[in-house]
């Protein structure tokens, strides 16, 4: 059987360089708002990315000897540029259709019920989702801000709930784990009054050899505070990548710890470690096709598939209780991105 594996990063980056302006422009008027770190901050983190500050100053006045362009010429040039970008975006879509993001076999949906999100959607009220975490939430390794997992998730939820007013806030800061996140939990999460908090935690605890018992206490306390504030919670465990798996005992221990906390507090957990392991071990996808060269962070395809699987779990979980309608299990037949 021939296996389809993700596209190579260089091919995708070349498409993104053309398609990104279209993705960044008109989407802001949609009812869904996805917020991430500023572009210049993202550029500092992402290899090969460029800040707007490095671009030539297009606002400088033209030389007095230059003849002004007519309005007809300007409209023609704008139309040609838009057509070119639309074609590039179509090509990017073709890539996604050729490379499916498959549901890992044997990895159960453990997102649980999301009553606060479901109630808001059923009543037509705005929904606020906070992606809380470290560098893989912030988006290190993605080629542009719109390819981080929170923005990918936001786009998917917009497609599924086109009339809903959903805001996705990115509260990821690279290098942090539970000790640092707990210091900003109140101001950056609880005070925003979210309906759902997706908390990615534990990877840096493994890499920094933090005390797992102390990490467990902090995460459990944080989950309890989020619940008391009236929000649903989904934990996200560490990624399956070389920098993490080179510490197998610590990695397995963190995965079990977060799973235990989720069961104890009756919240959801997205098993990212097992999902990514399935990509490699069961779907025979090379590690380098979803992890960047640092051996830790995901690339655009990795973030996109992670976001899609998480989004489908959220949609399924909301559908189970929204308006009392049960969603059939086959709704989670994962679509190509």
Short mmCIF file of C-alpha atoms in Angstrom, two decimals:
data_model
loop_
_atom_site.label_atom_id
_atom_site.label_comp_id
_atom_site.label_asym_id
_atom_site.label_seq_id
_atom_site.Cartn_x
_atom_site.Cartn_y
_atom_site.Cartn_z
CA UNK A 1 0.00 0.00 0.00
CA UNK A 2 1.38 3.42 -0.90
CA UNK A 3 1.33 5.84 2.01
CA UNK A 4 0.70 9.54 1.56
CA UNK A 5 3.04 11.60 3.70
CA UNK A 6 3.09 15.33 4.40
CA UNK A 7 4.50 17.74 1.91
CA UNK A 8 8.06 18.93 2.38
CA UNK A 9 8.40 22.21 4.36
CA UNK A 10 10.26 24.08 1.60
CA UNK A 11 7.46 23.45 -0.89
CA UNK A 12 4.86 24.73 1.54
CA UNK A 13 6.89 27.80 2.48
CA UNK A 14 7.19 28.81 -1.15
CA UNK A 15 3.41 28.67 -1.54
CA UNK A 16 2.82 30.47 1.73
CA UNK A 17 5.00 33.37 0.67
CA UNK A 18 2.52 34.16 -2.09
CA UNK A 19 -0.70 33.11 -0.41
CA UNK A 20 -0.17 34.79 2.96
CA UNK A 21 -1.36 38.31 1.94
CA UNK A 22 -4.76 36.95 0.93
CA UNK A 23 -5.08 34.98 4.13
CA UNK A 24 -4.18 37.96 6.26
CA UNK A 25 -6.39 40.62 4.63
CA UNK A 26 -10.19 40.14 4.37
CA UNK A 27 -10.53 37.49 7.09
CA UNK A 28 -10.59 40.16 9.78
CA UNK A 29 -14.17 41.05 8.96
CA UNK A 30 -15.44 37.54 9.69
CA UNK A 31 -17.38 36.90 12.91
CA UNK A 32 -14.49 34.82 14.23
CA UNK A 33 -11.41 36.60 15.56
CA UNK A 34 -8.15 34.70 15.99
CA UNK A 35 -5.42 36.53 17.84
CA UNK A 36 -1.76 35.53 18.09
CA UNK A 37 1.54 37.13 18.95
CA UNK A 38 2.39 40.22 16.88
CA UNK A 39 4.00 39.58 13.51
CA UNK A 40 7.38 41.00 14.53
CA UNK A 41 7.47 38.78 17.62
CA UNK A 42 6.57 35.74 15.53
CA UNK A 43 9.28 36.60 13.02
CA UNK A 44 11.85 36.59 15.77
CA UNK A 45 10.84 33.05 16.70
CA UNK A 46 10.21 31.43 13.34
CA UNK A 47 13.16 30.46 11.15
CA UNK A 48 13.05 32.25 7.81
CA UNK A 49 10.18 34.55 8.78
CA UNK A 50 10.48 38.29 8.06
CA UNK A 51 9.07 41.16 10.03
CA UNK A 52 7.12 43.93 8.43
CA UNK A 53 9.78 46.25 9.86
CA UNK A 54 12.29 44.80 7.39
CA UNK A 55 10.23 45.72 4.36
CA UNK A 56 10.99 48.80 2.27
CA UNK A 57 8.99 51.84 3.21
CA UNK A 58 6.19 51.75 0.65
CA UNK A 59 4.71 54.90 2.12
CA UNK A 60 7.51 57.15 0.87
CA UNK A 61 6.28 59.68 -1.73
CA UNK A 62 7.20 59.02 -5.36
CA UNK A 63 9.80 61.20 -7.05
CA UNK A 64 8.37 64.40 -8.44
CA UNK A 65 9.48 63.45 -11.95
CA UNK A 66 7.43 60.24 -11.98
CA UNK A 67 4.09 60.36 -13.78
CA UNK A 68 1.16 59.42 -11.53
CA UNK A 69 -0.54 56.15 -12.40
CA UNK A 70 -4.09 56.40 -13.62
CA UNK A 71 -6.92 54.97 -11.55
CA UNK A 72 -7.61 52.45 -14.34
CA UNK A 73 -4.00 51.24 -14.28
CA UNK A 74 -4.10 50.94 -10.51
CA UNK A 75 -7.30 48.91 -10.61
CA UNK A 76 -5.87 46.62 -13.30
CA UNK A 77 -2.67 46.04 -11.33
CA UNK A 78 -4.64 45.34 -8.16
CA UNK A 79 -6.91 42.88 -9.96
CA UNK A 80 -3.93 41.07 -11.47
CA UNK A 81 -2.22 40.82 -8.10
CA UNK A 82 -5.41 39.53 -6.48
CA UNK A 83 -5.85 36.89 -9.18
CA UNK A 84 -2.28 35.74 -8.64
CA UNK A 85 -2.76 35.43 -4.88
CA UNK A 86 -6.07 33.60 -5.32
CA UNK A 87 -4.36 31.09 -7.60
CA UNK A 88 -1.62 30.58 -5.02
CA UNK A 89 -4.21 30.04 -2.30
CA UNK A 90 -5.98 27.49 -4.52
CA UNK A 91 -2.69 25.66 -4.95
CA UNK A 92 -2.23 25.58 -1.19
CA UNK A 93 -5.71 24.12 -0.85
CA UNK A 94 -4.83 21.46 -3.42
CA UNK A 95 -1.86 20.45 -1.28
CA UNK A 96 -4.10 20.00 1.74
CA UNK A 97 -6.54 17.89 -0.26
CA UNK A 98 -3.75 15.63 -1.43
CA UNK A 99 -2.30 15.18 2.06
CA UNK A 100 -5.00 13.98 4.48
CA UNK A 101 -4.89 14.41 8.23
CA UNK A 102 -6.07 11.01 9.43
CA UNK A 103 -7.69 10.11 12.73
CA UNK A 104 -5.23 7.87 14.60
CA UNK A 105 -6.68 4.42 15.15
CA UNK A 106 -7.06 3.39 18.76
CA UNK A 107 -6.67 6.94 20.12
CA UNK A 108 -9.99 7.75 21.76
CA UNK A 109 -11.73 11.13 21.92
CA UNK A 110 -11.07 12.20 25.50
CA UNK A 111 -12.09 15.84 25.08
CA UNK A 112 -15.20 15.23 27.20
CA UNK A 113 -18.26 17.43 27.28
CA UNK A 114 -17.97 21.19 26.87
CA UNK A 115 -21.19 22.49 28.44
CA UNK A 116 -20.24 26.17 28.62
CA UNK A 117 -19.25 26.34 24.95
CA UNK A 118 -22.33 24.35 23.92
CA UNK A 119 -24.68 26.59 25.90
CA UNK A 120 -23.21 29.77 24.41
CA UNK A 121 -23.46 28.42 20.86
CA UNK A 122 -27.03 27.22 21.42
CA UNK A 123 -28.06 30.67 22.70
CA UNK A 124 -26.24 32.54 19.95
CA UNK A 125 -23.96 34.28 22.45
CA UNK A 126 -20.28 35.09 21.78
CA UNK A 127 -17.77 32.36 22.62
CA UNK A 128 -14.24 33.07 23.89
CA UNK A 129 -11.58 30.37 23.67
CA UNK A 130 -8.10 30.81 25.14
CA UNK A 131 -5.15 28.74 23.93
CA UNK A 132 -2.86 28.78 26.97
CA UNK A 133 0.64 27.32 26.85
CA UNK A 134 4.24 27.65 25.76
CA UNK A 135 6.06 27.81 22.42
CA UNK A 136 3.95 25.23 20.56
CA UNK A 137 0.90 27.33 21.41
CA UNK A 138 2.68 30.56 20.51
CA UNK A 139 3.56 28.91 17.21
CA UNK A 140 7.33 28.45 17.08
CA UNK A 141 8.17 26.51 13.92
CA UNK A 142 5.24 27.74 11.84
CA UNK A 143 6.09 29.80 8.77
CA UNK A 144 3.60 32.62 9.53
CA UNK A 145 1.15 33.57 12.32
CA UNK A 146 -1.88 32.27 10.44
CA UNK A 147 -0.39 28.75 10.49
CA UNK A 148 -0.19 28.43 14.28
CA UNK A 149 -2.53 25.89 15.83
CA UNK A 150 -4.84 28.49 17.48
CA UNK A 151 -5.40 30.24 14.14
CA UNK A 152 -5.90 26.92 12.35
CA UNK A 153 -8.43 25.92 15.03
CA UNK A 154 -10.15 29.28 14.73
CA UNK A 155 -10.57 28.88 10.97
CA UNK A 156 -12.05 25.40 11.40
CA UNK A 157 -14.58 26.52 14.01
CA UNK A 158 -15.56 29.45 11.79
CA UNK A 159 -16.31 27.06 8.94
CA UNK A 160 -18.39 24.80 11.16
CA UNK A 161 -20.26 27.58 13.03
CA UNK A 162 -20.46 30.32 10.34
CA UNK A 163 -23.00 32.44 12.21
CA UNK A 164 -21.29 32.26 15.60
CA UNK A 165 -19.17 35.03 17.13
CA UNK A 166 -16.09 33.10 18.29
CA UNK A 167 -12.87 34.65 19.53
CA UNK A 168 -9.70 32.57 19.88
CA UNK A 169 -6.95 34.21 21.93
CA UNK A 170 -3.37 32.96 21.80
CA UNK A 171 -1.77 33.07 25.24
CA UNK A 172 1.34 31.04 24.50
CA UNK A 173 4.81 32.14 25.65
CA UNK A 174 7.84 30.11 24.64
CA UNK A 175 9.93 28.43 27.34
CA UNK A 176 7.27 28.47 30.03
CA UNK A 177 5.72 25.66 32.02
CA UNK A 178 3.37 25.43 34.99
CA UNK A 179 5.36 27.70 37.39
CA UNK A 180 5.43 30.64 34.95
CA UNK A 181 1.95 30.01 33.57
CA UNK A 182 0.41 30.04 37.05
CA UNK A 183 1.79 33.55 37.56
CA UNK A 184 -0.24 34.86 34.62
CA UNK A 185 -3.25 32.57 34.91
CA UNK A 186 -5.41 35.18 36.62
CA UNK A 187 -4.69 38.18 34.40
CA UNK A 188 -4.31 36.47 31.01
CA UNK A 189 -6.92 33.73 31.37
CA UNK A 190 -9.42 33.96 34.23
CA UNK A 191 -9.94 37.74 34.04
CA UNK A 192 -10.85 37.39 30.34
CA UNK A 193 -13.83 35.17 31.29
CA UNK A 194 -13.29 32.48 28.65
CA UNK A 195 -15.76 29.72 27.85
CA UNK A 196 -13.01 27.23 27.02
CA UNK A 197 -9.34 27.06 27.99
CA UNK A 198 -7.08 24.73 26.01
CA UNK A 199 -4.06 24.34 28.29
CA UNK A 200 -0.91 22.94 26.66
CA UNK A 201 1.56 22.14 29.44
CA UNK A 202 4.27 19.69 30.51
CA UNK A 203 6.80 19.67 27.68
CA UNK A 204 9.19 22.16 29.26
CA UNK A 205 8.73 20.45 32.62
CA UNK A 206 10.19 17.33 30.99
CA UNK A 207 13.02 19.24 29.30
CA UNK A 208 13.87 21.22 32.44
CA UNK A 209 13.61 18.23 34.81
CA UNK A 210 11.00 19.96 36.94
CA UNK A 211 9.59 18.06 39.89
CA UNK A 212 6.56 16.17 38.49
CA UNK A 213 4.78 16.25 41.84
CA UNK A 214 5.05 20.04 42.01
CA UNK A 215 4.01 20.35 38.37
CA UNK A 216 0.99 18.15 39.08
CA UNK A 217 -0.05 20.29 42.05
CA UNK A 218 0.23 23.49 40.03
CA UNK A 219 -1.72 22.14 37.04
CA UNK A 220 -4.43 20.68 39.24
CA UNK A 221 -4.77 23.97 41.10
CA UNK A 222 -4.88 25.87 37.82
CA UNK A 223 -7.58 23.61 36.39
CA UNK A 224 -9.66 24.01 39.56
CA UNK A 225 -9.40 27.82 39.33
CA UNK A 226 -10.40 27.83 35.67
CA UNK A 227 -13.39 25.60 36.42
CA UNK A 228 -14.44 27.80 39.33
CA UNK A 229 -14.42 30.77 36.94
CA UNK A 230 -16.99 28.98 34.76
CA UNK A 231 -14.93 27.71 31.84
CA UNK A 232 -14.52 24.33 30.19
CA UNK A 233 -10.98 22.92 30.16
CA UNK A 234 -9.02 20.71 27.76
CA UNK A 235 -5.44 19.79 28.67
CA UNK A 236 -2.88 19.11 25.93
CA UNK A 237 0.03 16.81 26.83
CA UNK A 238 3.62 16.96 25.42
CA UNK A 239 4.49 16.42 21.78
CA UNK A 240 6.04 13.23 20.45
CA UNK A 241 9.33 14.56 19.10
CA UNK A 242 13.01 13.62 19.47
CA UNK A 243 13.83 16.18 22.17
CA UNK A 244 10.98 14.80 24.30
CA UNK A 245 11.31 11.09 23.56
CA UNK A 246 15.02 11.13 24.42
CA UNK A 247 13.71 11.36 27.99
CA UNK A 248 11.26 8.44 27.77
CA UNK A 249 10.64 7.94 31.47
CA UNK A 250 9.94 11.60 32.13
CA UNK A 251 7.78 11.90 29.00
CA UNK A 252 5.65 8.87 29.88
CA UNK A 253 5.34 10.13 33.44
CA UNK A 254 4.09 13.55 32.31
CA UNK A 255 1.54 12.03 29.92
CA UNK A 256 0.19 9.83 32.75
CA UNK A 257 0.22 12.74 35.21
CA UNK A 258 -1.88 15.01 32.97
CA UNK A 259 -4.27 12.17 32.16
CA UNK A 260 -4.75 11.54 35.87
CA UNK A 261 -5.46 15.21 36.56
CA UNK A 262 -7.98 15.33 33.71
CA UNK A 263 -9.82 12.32 35.14
CA UNK A 264 -9.68 13.69 38.68
CA UNK A 265 -11.03 17.12 37.69
CA UNK A 266 -13.45 15.73 35.06
CA UNK A 267 -11.96 17.78 32.23
CA UNK A 268 -10.89 16.86 28.72
CA UNK A 269 -7.43 16.00 27.50
CA UNK A 270 -6.11 15.96 23.97
CA UNK A 271 -3.52 13.10 23.77
CA UNK A 272 -1.05 14.91 21.54
CA UNK A 273 1.80 12.53 22.43
CA UNK A 274 -0.13 9.46 21.26
CA UNK A 275 -1.54 11.24 18.20
CA UNK A 276 1.92 12.27 17.00
CA UNK A 277 3.35 8.83 17.79
CA UNK A 278 0.62 7.34 15.60
CA UNK A 279 1.68 9.63 12.73
CA UNK A 280 5.17 8.16 12.90
CA UNK A 281 4.72 4.55 14.01
CA UNK A 282 1.38 3.62 12.43
CA UNK A 283 1.09 5.99 9.47
CA UNK A 284 4.82 5.74 8.67
CA UNK A 285 5.27 9.51 8.41
CA UNK A 286 8.91 10.51 8.92
CA UNK A 287 9.51 12.66 12.00
CA UNK A 288 11.09 15.36 9.84
CA UNK A 289 7.83 15.70 7.93
CA UNK A 290 5.99 17.10 10.97
CA UNK A 291 8.78 18.32 13.29
CA UNK A 292 11.25 21.08 12.39
CA UNK A 293 15.04 20.72 12.54
CA UNK A 294 15.28 21.57 16.25
CA UNK A 295 13.76 18.17 17.02
CA UNK A 296 11.03 19.68 19.19
CA UNK A 297 8.53 21.98 17.50
CA UNK A 298 5.99 21.12 14.82
CA UNK A 299 6.00 22.55 11.31
CA UNK A 300 3.01 23.92 9.39
CA UNK A 301 1.64 20.47 8.57
CA UNK A 302 2.05 19.29 12.16
CA UNK A 303 0.24 22.32 13.58
CA UNK A 304 -2.49 22.04 10.95
CA UNK A 305 -3.20 18.37 11.63
CA UNK A 306 -3.05 18.89 15.39
CA UNK A 307 -5.53 21.76 15.11
CA UNK A 308 -7.86 19.80 12.86
CA UNK A 309 -8.01 16.76 15.13
CA UNK A 310 -8.51 18.96 18.19
CA UNK A 311 -11.17 20.98 16.39
CA UNK A 312 -13.07 17.88 15.32
CA UNK A 313 -13.02 16.63 18.91
CA UNK A 314 -14.39 19.96 20.14
CA UNK A 315 -17.12 20.00 17.49
CA UNK A 316 -18.07 16.42 18.35
CA UNK A 317 -18.12 17.12 22.09
CA UNK A 318 -20.22 20.28 21.69
CA UNK A 319 -22.61 18.50 19.37
CA UNK A 320 -23.30 15.78 21.92
CA UNK A 321 -25.01 18.20 24.25
CA UNK A 322 -25.94 21.21 22.10
CA UNK A 323 -29.73 21.42 21.99
CA UNK A 324 -29.87 17.85 23.29
CA UNK A 325 -28.80 16.45 19.94
CA UNK A 326 -26.46 13.45 19.86
CA UNK A 327 -23.79 13.62 17.21
CA UNK A 328 -23.21 10.30 15.43
CA UNK A 329 -19.73 8.88 15.84
CA UNK A 330 -18.98 9.10 12.13
CA UNK A 331 -18.88 12.91 12.35
CA UNK A 332 -15.27 12.43 13.37
CA UNK A 333 -14.27 11.04 10.01
CA UNK A 334 -11.32 13.40 9.70
CA UNK A 335 -11.29 15.35 6.51
CA UNK A 336 -8.31 16.39 4.43
CA UNK A 337 -7.13 19.82 5.53
#
